Coordinates of C-alpha atoms and ligand atoms in Angstrom, one line a residue:
Chain E
V1 CA 125.2 91.0 93.5
I2 CA 123.3 93.2 96.1
S3 CA 125.3 94.6 99.0
T4 CA 124.0 97.1 101.5
R5 CA 125.8 98.6 104.5
S6 CA 123.9 100.4 107.3
L7 CA 121.2 101.5 104.9
S8 CA 118.6 103.8 106.5
K9 CA 115.6 105.8 105.3
T10 CA 114.0 108.5 107.4
Y11 CA 110.9 110.5 106.4
I12 CA 110.5 113.9 107.9
M13 CA 106.9 115.1 108.4
G14 CA 106.9 118.5 110.0
T15 CA 108.4 118.0 113.4
E16 CA 108.0 114.2 113.3
K17 CA 110.6 111.7 112.0
V18 CA 109.5 108.3 110.6
H19 CA 112.4 105.8 110.6
A20 CA 111.2 103.5 107.9
L21 CA 114.5 101.7 107.8
R22 CA 117.1 102.0 110.5
D23 CA 120.3 100.1 109.8
I24 CA 120.1 97.4 107.1
T25 CA 123.3 95.5 106.2
L26 CA 122.7 92.6 103.8
D27 CA 124.5 90.6 101.1
I28 CA 122.5 88.8 98.5
K29 CA 124.4 86.7 96.0
R30 CA 123.6 86.1 92.3
N31 CA 120.9 83.5 91.8
E32 CA 119.6 83.6 95.4
Y33 CA 115.9 83.2 96.1
V34 CA 115.0 85.4 99.0
A35 CA 111.6 86.0 100.8
L36 CA 111.3 89.3 102.6
M37 CA 108.7 89.2 105.4
G38 CA 107.6 91.2 108.4
P39 CA 104.6 93.1 109.8
S40 CA 102.7 95.8 108.0
G41 CA 104.8 99.0 108.1
S42 CA 108.1 97.3 109.0
G43 CA 109.9 98.7 106.0
K44 CA 109.7 96.0 103.3
S45 CA 108.5 98.2 100.4
T46 CA 110.9 100.9 101.4
L47 CA 113.8 98.5 101.2
M48 CA 112.6 97.1 97.9
N49 CA 112.4 100.7 96.5
L50 CA 116.0 101.3 97.6
L51 CA 117.2 97.9 96.1
G52 CA 115.3 98.7 92.9
C53 CA 117.1 102.1 92.6
L54 CA 113.7 103.8 92.7
D55 CA 114.6 105.8 95.8
S56 CA 117.8 106.8 97.6
P57 CA 118.7 106.1 101.2
T58 CA 119.0 108.8 103.9
N59 CA 122.3 107.1 105.0
G60 CA 124.4 104.1 104.3
D61 CA 125.7 102.4 101.1
Y62 CA 124.2 100.2 98.4
E63 CA 126.4 98.4 95.9
L64 CA 124.7 96.7 92.9
N65 CA 127.0 94.5 90.8
G66 CA 130.0 96.0 92.7
I67 CA 129.1 99.6 91.8
N68 CA 128.1 102.1 94.5
V69 CA 124.6 103.2 93.4
S70 CA 125.0 106.7 94.9
T71 CA 127.8 107.4 92.5
M72 CA 125.7 106.5 89.4
D73 CA 124.3 109.3 87.3
D74 CA 120.7 109.5 86.2
N75 CA 121.4 107.8 82.8
D76 CA 123.2 104.8 84.4
L77 CA 120.4 104.5 86.9
A78 CA 117.7 104.5 84.3
E79 CA 119.6 101.9 82.3
V80 CA 120.0 99.7 85.4
R81 CA 116.4 100.0 86.2
N82 CA 115.3 99.2 82.7
R83 CA 117.7 96.3 81.9
E84 CA 118.8 94.7 85.2
I85 CA 115.8 95.0 87.4
G86 CA 112.2 93.8 87.0
F87 CA 110.0 95.4 89.7
V88 CA 106.5 94.2 90.6
F89 CA 104.9 97.0 92.6
Q90 CA 102.6 96.4 95.6
T91 CA 100.1 98.8 94.0
F92 CA 100.8 97.6 90.4
N93 CA 101.5 101.1 89.0
L94 CA 100.1 100.3 85.5
L95 CA 99.6 103.2 83.0
P96 CA 95.8 103.6 83.0
R97 CA 95.5 104.7 79.3
L98 CA 97.5 101.8 77.9
S99 CA 96.2 98.3 77.2
A100 CA 97.7 95.3 79.1
L101 CA 99.7 94.6 76.0
D102 CA 101.2 98.1 75.8
N103 CA 101.9 98.2 79.5
V104 CA 103.8 94.9 79.3
A105 CA 105.7 95.9 76.1
L106 CA 106.9 99.2 77.6
P107 CA 110.2 98.0 79.2
L108 CA 111.2 96.6 75.7
V109 CA 111.2 100.1 74.1
Y110 CA 115.0 100.4 74.5
S111 CA 115.7 96.8 73.6
G112 CA 116.2 97.4 69.9
L113 CA 113.4 95.1 69.0
S114 CA 110.9 96.1 66.4
K115 CA 107.3 97.1 67.5
S116 CA 105.8 93.8 66.3
K117 CA 108.6 91.8 68.0
R118 CA 107.9 93.7 71.2
E119 CA 104.2 93.1 71.0
E120 CA 104.8 89.4 70.3
Q121 CA 107.1 89.1 73.3
A122 CA 104.6 90.9 75.5
E123 CA 101.7 88.8 74.4
Q124 CA 103.8 85.7 75.1
V125 CA 104.4 86.7 78.7
L126 CA 100.8 87.7 79.2
D127 CA 99.7 84.3 77.9
S128 CA 102.1 82.6 80.4
V129 CA 100.3 84.4 83.3
G130 CA 96.8 83.4 82.0
L131 CA 95.8 86.7 80.4
G132 CA 96.1 85.8 76.7
D133 CA 92.4 86.7 76.3
R134 CA 92.8 90.1 78.1
V135 CA 95.6 91.7 76.2
E136 CA 93.6 94.7 74.8
H137 CA 91.9 95.5 78.2
K138 CA 93.0 98.6 80.0
P139 CA 93.7 98.4 83.7
N140 CA 90.3 99.6 84.7
E141 CA 88.8 96.8 82.6
L142 CA 90.6 94.2 84.5
S143 CA 90.0 92.5 87.9
G144 CA 92.4 93.1 90.8
G145 CA 94.2 89.8 90.3
Q146 CA 94.4 90.4 86.5
R147 CA 96.1 93.8 87.1
Q148 CA 98.5 92.1 89.4
R149 CA 99.4 89.6 86.8
V150 CA 99.9 92.4 84.2
A151 CA 102.3 94.0 86.6
I152 CA 104.1 90.7 87.0
A153 CA 104.3 90.2 83.2
R154 CA 105.7 93.7 82.8
A155 CA 108.5 92.9 85.3
L156 CA 109.4 89.7 83.5
V157 CA 109.2 90.7 79.8
N158 CA 112.8 91.9 79.7
N159 CA 114.2 88.8 81.5
P160 CA 116.0 91.0 83.9
A161 CA 118.8 89.6 86.1
I162 CA 117.1 90.7 89.3
I163 CA 113.4 90.3 90.0
L164 CA 112.0 92.4 92.9
A165 CA 108.4 91.4 93.5
D166 CA 106.4 93.2 96.2
E167 CA 103.6 90.9 97.3
P168 CA 103.0 89.4 93.8
T169 CA 100.2 87.0 94.9
G170 CA 98.3 89.3 97.4
N171 CA 95.3 89.5 95.1
L172 CA 95.4 86.0 93.6
D173 CA 93.5 82.8 94.4
T174 CA 95.4 79.7 95.4
K175 CA 95.5 78.1 91.9
T176 CA 96.7 81.3 90.2
S177 CA 99.2 81.9 92.9
I178 CA 100.7 78.5 92.3
E179 CA 101.0 79.3 88.6
I180 CA 102.8 82.5 89.3
M181 CA 105.1 80.9 91.8
S182 CA 106.1 78.2 89.3
I183 CA 106.9 81.0 86.8
L184 CA 109.2 82.5 89.4
E185 CA 110.8 79.1 90.1
K186 CA 111.5 78.7 86.4
I187 CA 113.1 82.1 86.2
H188 CA 115.2 81.4 89.3
A189 CA 116.3 78.1 87.8
G190 CA 117.4 80.1 84.7
G191 CA 120.0 81.9 86.9
N192 CA 118.1 85.1 87.9
T193 CA 118.1 86.5 91.4
V194 CA 114.6 86.7 92.9
I195 CA 113.6 88.8 96.0
L196 CA 109.9 88.7 96.9
V197 CA 108.0 90.3 99.7
T198 CA 105.2 88.2 101.0
H199 CA 103.0 87.9 104.1
E200 CA 102.2 84.2 103.4
P201 CA 104.3 81.5 104.8
D202 CA 103.3 79.1 102.0
I203 CA 104.7 81.5 99.4
A204 CA 107.9 82.1 101.5
E205 CA 108.5 78.4 101.5
H206 CA 109.5 78.5 97.9
A207 CA 112.5 80.7 98.8
H208 CA 115.9 79.5 99.9
R209 CA 116.4 82.3 102.4
I210 CA 113.9 84.2 104.6
I211 CA 114.7 87.7 105.8
R212 CA 112.3 89.1 108.5
L213 CA 112.1 92.9 109.1
R214 CA 110.6 94.5 112.2
D215 CA 110.5 98.3 112.8
G216 CA 113.0 99.0 110.0
L217 CA 115.6 96.4 111.2
V218 CA 116.5 92.9 110.2
E219 CA 115.0 90.7 112.9
K220 CA 115.9 87.3 111.4
D221 CA 117.9 86.0 108.4
I222 CA 117.7 82.3 107.9
R223 CA 118.5 79.7 105.3
N224 CA 115.4 77.7 104.4
Q225 CA 116.4 74.2 105.5
D226 CA 113.7 72.3 103.7
I227 CA 115.0 73.2 100.3
Chain N
V1 CA 68.1 92.1 103.3
I2 CA 69.9 91.5 100.0
S3 CA 67.9 89.7 97.3
T4 CA 69.1 89.3 93.7
R5 CA 67.3 87.6 90.8
S6 CA 69.2 86.6 87.7
L7 CA 71.7 89.4 88.0
S8 CA 74.0 89.7 85.1
K9 CA 76.7 92.2 84.0
T10 CA 78.2 92.3 80.5
Y11 CA 80.9 94.6 79.3
I12 CA 81.0 95.4 75.6
M13 CA 84.5 96.1 74.2
G14 CA 84.3 96.8 70.5
T15 CA 83.0 93.5 69.0
E16 CA 83.8 91.5 72.1
K17 CA 81.4 90.8 75.0
V18 CA 82.8 90.0 78.5
H19 CA 80.2 88.3 80.7
A20 CA 81.5 89.3 84.1
L21 CA 78.3 88.0 85.8
R22 CA 75.9 85.7 84.0
D23 CA 72.9 84.7 86.2
I24 CA 73.2 85.4 89.9
T25 CA 70.3 84.7 92.2
L26 CA 71.0 85.1 95.9
D27 CA 69.3 85.9 99.2
I28 CA 71.3 87.2 102.1
K29 CA 69.5 87.8 105.3
R30 CA 70.2 90.4 107.9
N31 CA 73.1 89.6 110.2
E32 CA 74.5 86.9 107.9
Y33 CA 78.3 86.6 107.6
V34 CA 79.2 85.6 104.1
A35 CA 82.5 84.8 102.4
L36 CA 82.6 85.3 98.6
M37 CA 85.4 83.2 97.0
G38 CA 86.4 82.2 93.5
P39 CA 89.2 82.4 91.0
S40 CA 90.7 85.7 89.8
G41 CA 88.4 87.2 87.2
S42 CA 85.3 85.1 88.3
G43 CA 83.2 88.2 89.0
K44 CA 83.5 88.8 92.8
S45 CA 84.3 92.5 92.6
T46 CA 81.7 93.0 89.9
L47 CA 79.1 91.4 92.2
M48 CA 80.2 93.5 95.2
N49 CA 79.9 96.7 93.1
L50 CA 76.3 95.8 92.2
L51 CA 75.5 94.9 95.8
G52 CA 77.1 98.2 97.0
C53 CA 74.9 100.2 94.5
L54 CA 78.1 101.5 92.9
D55 CA 77.1 100.1 89.5
S56 CA 74.0 98.8 87.8
P57 CA 73.4 95.4 86.3
T58 CA 72.9 94.7 82.6
N59 CA 69.9 92.5 83.5
G60 CA 68.1 91.1 86.5
D61 CA 66.8 92.6 89.7
Y62 CA 68.4 93.6 93.0
E63 CA 66.3 94.3 96.1
L64 CA 67.9 96.0 99.1
N65 CA 65.8 96.1 102.2
G66 CA 62.8 95.2 100.1
I67 CA 63.2 98.0 97.6
N68 CA 64.2 97.4 94.0
V69 CA 67.4 99.4 93.6
S70 CA 66.8 100.2 89.9
T71 CA 63.7 102.2 90.9
M72 CA 65.7 104.4 93.3
D73 CA 66.7 107.9 92.2
D74 CA 70.2 109.2 92.5
N75 CA 69.6 110.9 95.9
D76 CA 68.2 107.7 97.4
L77 CA 71.1 105.8 96.1
A78 CA 73.6 108.2 97.5
E79 CA 71.9 108.1 100.8
V80 CA 71.9 104.3 100.9
R81 CA 75.6 104.2 99.9
N82 CA 76.5 106.6 102.6
R83 CA 74.4 105.4 105.5
E84 CA 73.6 101.7 104.9
I85 CA 76.7 100.4 103.3
G86 CA 80.4 100.4 104.2
F87 CA 82.6 99.4 101.2
V88 CA 86.2 98.4 101.4
F89 CA 87.6 98.5 97.9
Q90 CA 90.1 96.0 96.6
T91 CA 92.2 98.9 95.5
F92 CA 91.4 101.1 98.5
N93 CA 90.3 104.2 96.6
L94 CA 91.5 106.7 99.2
L95 CA 91.6 110.4 98.3
P96 CA 95.3 111.1 97.8
R97 CA 95.3 114.7 99.0
L98 CA 93.6 114.0 102.3
S99 CA 95.2 112.6 105.5
A100 CA 94.2 109.2 106.8
L101 CA 92.0 111.1 109.4
D102 CA 90.2 113.1 106.8
N103 CA 89.7 110.1 104.5
V104 CA 88.1 108.2 107.4
A105 CA 86.0 111.1 108.5
L106 CA 84.5 111.7 105.1
P107 CA 81.5 109.4 105.4
L108 CA 80.4 111.3 108.5
V109 CA 80.0 114.5 106.7
Y110 CA 76.2 114.0 106.4
S111 CA 75.8 112.6 109.8
G112 CA 75.0 115.9 111.5
L113 CA 78.0 115.6 113.8
S114 CA 80.3 118.6 114.4
K115 CA 83.7 118.6 112.8
S116 CA 85.5 117.8 116.1
K117 CA 83.1 115.0 116.8
R118 CA 83.7 113.6 113.3
E119 CA 87.5 113.7 113.8
E120 CA 87.2 112.2 117.2
Q121 CA 85.2 109.2 115.8
A122 CA 87.6 108.8 112.8
E123 CA 90.6 108.8 115.1
Q124 CA 88.9 106.2 117.3
V125 CA 88.4 103.8 114.4
L126 CA 91.9 104.4 113.1
D127 CA 93.3 103.6 116.5
S128 CA 91.3 100.3 116.5
V129 CA 93.0 99.2 113.3
G130 CA 96.5 100.1 114.7
L131 CA 97.0 103.4 113.0
G132 CA 96.7 105.8 115.9
D133 CA 100.2 107.1 115.1
R134 CA 99.6 107.6 111.4
V135 CA 96.4 109.8 111.3
E136 CA 98.1 112.7 109.7
H137 CA 99.8 110.7 106.9
K138 CA 98.5 111.0 103.4
P139 CA 98.0 107.7 101.5
N140 CA 101.4 108.0 99.7
E141 CA 103.1 108.3 103.1
L142 CA 101.7 105.0 104.2
S143 CA 102.6 101.3 103.6
G144 CA 100.3 99.1 101.5
G145 CA 98.9 97.4 104.5
Q146 CA 98.4 100.8 106.3
R147 CA 96.4 102.1 103.3
Q148 CA 94.3 99.0 103.4
R149 CA 93.5 99.6 107.0
V150 CA 92.6 103.2 106.3
A151 CA 90.1 101.9 103.7
I152 CA 88.7 99.5 106.3
A153 CA 88.4 102.2 108.9
R154 CA 86.6 104.4 106.5
A155 CA 84.0 101.7 105.7
L156 CA 83.4 101.2 109.4
V157 CA 83.3 104.7 110.8
N158 CA 79.5 105.1 110.1
N159 CA 78.6 101.7 111.6
P160 CA 76.7 100.9 108.5
A161 CA 74.2 98.0 108.5
I162 CA 76.0 96.2 105.6
I163 CA 79.8 95.8 105.3
L164 CA 81.1 94.9 101.9
A165 CA 84.8 94.1 102.1
D166 CA 86.7 93.2 98.9
E167 CA 89.8 91.3 100.1
P168 CA 90.4 93.4 103.2
T169 CA 93.4 91.4 104.4
G170 CA 95.2 91.0 101.0
N171 CA 98.1 93.2 102.0
L172 CA 98.2 92.4 105.7
D173 CA 100.6 90.1 107.7
T174 CA 99.0 87.3 109.7
K175 CA 98.9 89.2 113.1
T176 CA 97.3 92.3 111.6
S177 CA 94.8 90.1 109.6
I178 CA 93.8 88.5 112.9
E179 CA 93.2 91.9 114.4
I180 CA 91.0 93.0 111.4
M181 CA 89.0 89.8 111.4
S182 CA 88.2 90.2 115.1
I183 CA 87.0 93.7 114.4
L184 CA 84.7 92.2 111.8
E185 CA 83.6 89.5 114.2
K186 CA 82.6 92.2 116.7
I187 CA 80.7 94.2 114.1
H188 CA 78.9 91.0 113.1
A189 CA 78.1 90.2 116.7
G190 CA 76.6 93.7 116.9
G191 CA 73.9 92.8 114.3
N192 CA 75.5 94.0 111.1
T193 CA 75.6 92.0 107.9
V194 CA 79.1 91.2 106.6
I195 CA 80.0 90.1 103.1
L196 CA 83.7 89.7 102.4
V197 CA 85.6 88.6 99.4
T198 CA 88.7 86.6 100.1
H199 CA 91.1 84.2 98.5
E200 CA 92.3 82.7 101.8
P201 CA 90.5 79.7 103.3
D202 CA 91.6 80.8 106.8
I203 CA 89.8 84.1 106.4
A204 CA 86.7 82.4 104.9
E205 CA 86.6 80.1 108.0
H206 CA 85.3 83.1 110.0
A207 CA 82.1 83.3 107.9
H208 CA 78.9 81.3 108.4
R209 CA 78.3 80.8 104.7
I210 CA 80.7 80.5 101.7
I211 CA 79.6 81.4 98.2
R212 CA 81.9 80.4 95.4
L213 CA 81.8 82.0 92.0
R214 CA 83.3 80.7 88.8
D215 CA 83.0 82.4 85.4
G216 CA 80.3 84.7 86.6
L217 CA 78.1 82.0 88.1
V218 CA 77.5 80.7 91.6
E219 CA 79.3 77.4 91.7
K220 CA 78.8 76.6 95.4
D221 CA 76.8 78.0 98.3
I222 CA 77.3 76.2 101.6
R223 CA 76.7 76.8 105.2
N224 CA 79.9 76.7 107.2
Q225 CA 79.3 73.6 109.4
D226 CA 82.1 74.3 111.9
I227 CA 80.6 77.4 113.2
Ligands
ATP1 N1 85.2 97.6 82.5 C1 85.4 96.3 82.1 N2 85.4 96.0 80.8 C2 85.6 94.7 80.4 N3 85.8 93.7 81.1 C3 85.8 93.9 82.5 C4 85.7 95.2 83.0 N4 85.7 95.1 84.4 C5 86.0 93.8 84.7 N5 86.0 93.1 83.5 C6 86.2 91.6 83.4 O1 85.2 91.0 84.2 C7 85.7 89.9 84.8 C8 85.3 89.9 86.3 O2 86.0 90.9 87.0 P1 86.0 91.0 88.6 O3 86.8 92.3 88.9 O4 84.6 91.0 89.1 O5 86.8 89.7 89.0 P2 87.2 89.2 90.5 O6 86.5 87.9 90.8 O7 87.0 90.3 91.5 O8 88.8 88.9 90.3 P3 90.0 89.1 91.3 O9 90.0 88.0 92.3 O10 91.2 89.1 90.4 O11 89.9 90.5 92.0 C9 87.2 89.8 84.6 O12 87.5 88.8 83.7 C10 87.5 91.2 84.0 O13 88.5 91.1 83.0
ATP2 N1 106.5 109.1 102.3 C1 106.4 108.7 103.6 N2 106.3 109.6 104.6 C2 106.3 109.2 105.9 N3 106.2 108.0 106.3 C3 106.3 107.0 105.3 C4 106.3 107.3 103.9 N4 106.3 106.2 103.2 C5 106.3 105.2 104.1 N5 106.2 105.7 105.4 C6 106.2 104.9 106.6 O1 107.3 104.0 106.6 C7 107.0 102.8 107.2 C8 107.4 101.6 106.3 O2 106.7 101.6 105.1 P1 106.7 100.4 104.1 O3 105.8 100.8 102.9 O4 108.1 100.1 103.8 O5 106.1 99.2 104.9 P2 105.9 97.7 104.5 O6 106.7 96.8 105.3 O7 106.0 97.5 103.0 O8 104.3 97.5 104.9 P3 103.1 96.6 104.2 O9 103.3 95.2 104.6 O10 101.9 97.2 104.9 O11 103.1 96.9 102.7 C9 105.5 102.8 107.5 O12 105.3 102.9 108.9 C10 105.0 104.0 106.7 O13 104.0 104.7 107.5
MG3 MG1 104.6 97.2 101.5
MG4 MG1 88.3 91.5 92.6

């Protein structure tokens, strides 16, 4: 479902070039469960942004569901981002003036559901991540781990085919992390494709495949034998 | 050096009251190394903000170096925050329009050092956290773990007596976490007081004392026997 060929991303800063990604060729099938790992600065978030159609590569090709993403117009891209992909950002990216409920309900705006149905669905997902009693709080009235869970809930509310989660448990205690990982397991069991960035081997253990980046290149790509 | 008596913090939201901290009585001596742990939402960041003089309690007393903080005027508080305390925020709080170098050099502005000396000292600390080649990047031109390390460098540049670090390794891979922890070890060995919030038992192992919060109260407070 995800197919990249020699993907690269270079940032130009004055006279300096930063090769965030150098040559990424990957195939990820429908319903795979992939953990993306690697040192700080190795290109994980950059790759996730390309896969999530939030950014375009400097070079190379990216096919999503068989369609070359660079040939899609803005409307198609917006549609794909809203319906096909659920993105959990490393820095959450919540809208500061909206409550947790409204933040989570936002992706449902084009779903055709009524406002009350959207709020009901958003509240349900917030409840499933343990924030049923925090739905009216704005992001600055929430703890770090609570904001992270709102970001997770927002990515899941649409039940998108592909979940891209950039370090979804970085701010969570062990018990809460286990709850979030079991939600991702359920989603994966439901047929969705899950790609998550993590630094923690315990979290990566849940995945069926582990891809390691180093300096913008794929260093390792191995099936998780214990599953 | 830090002494709290029945510290509490309540947020009022319409008709609802959120008791973020209920009754915290703690004594932390000079040169202690404390890990603060507990579930997401248990009050860790709220307590850190009170200890860092970034916020004031709803009730209770806080003495820093023998002085009751609530009796200090704004100038004294600003001085304490700038000279005595180095704070690593859970959400980094870097200034978006300044480079990493300028972000890190900011606390030195009242130190009496010349601009070039400030930049030299900032560059040195950035180098020690592995960002010597990223000093001109702005925060949005850095990875999550790189931003976290800029926030850490900024907290250390002044060599403050008390380091308050709110989950300093949440976005870092294992190898980089180990490097950061050894920097904190060195600082602690130099006589400074270190209080760090963490969710990871491996990180907490470095501390001499572990304080666990739950629902705004101290649940456990134990000396780390293995040290
Ligand atoms: N401005 C606010 N208004 C209302 N409630 C708040 C506000 N700020 C924090 N809270 C609540 O206070 C509680 C404690 O928050 P705090 O940020 O201290 O938790 P924490 O232990 O740091 O959690 P985490 O591990 O997720 O970072 C949370 O339940 C949070 O929802
Ligand atoms: N806008 C930009 N301009 C210049 N360099 C950038 C920009 N964005 C990212 N970089 C650089 O690209 C590299 C890869 O960044 P990326 O965010 O993908 O890393 P990462 O693997 O997600 O790291 P982390 O684990 O710390 O989150 C980093 O070295 C970073 O400094
Ligand atoms: Mg990243
Ligand atoms: Mg916190």
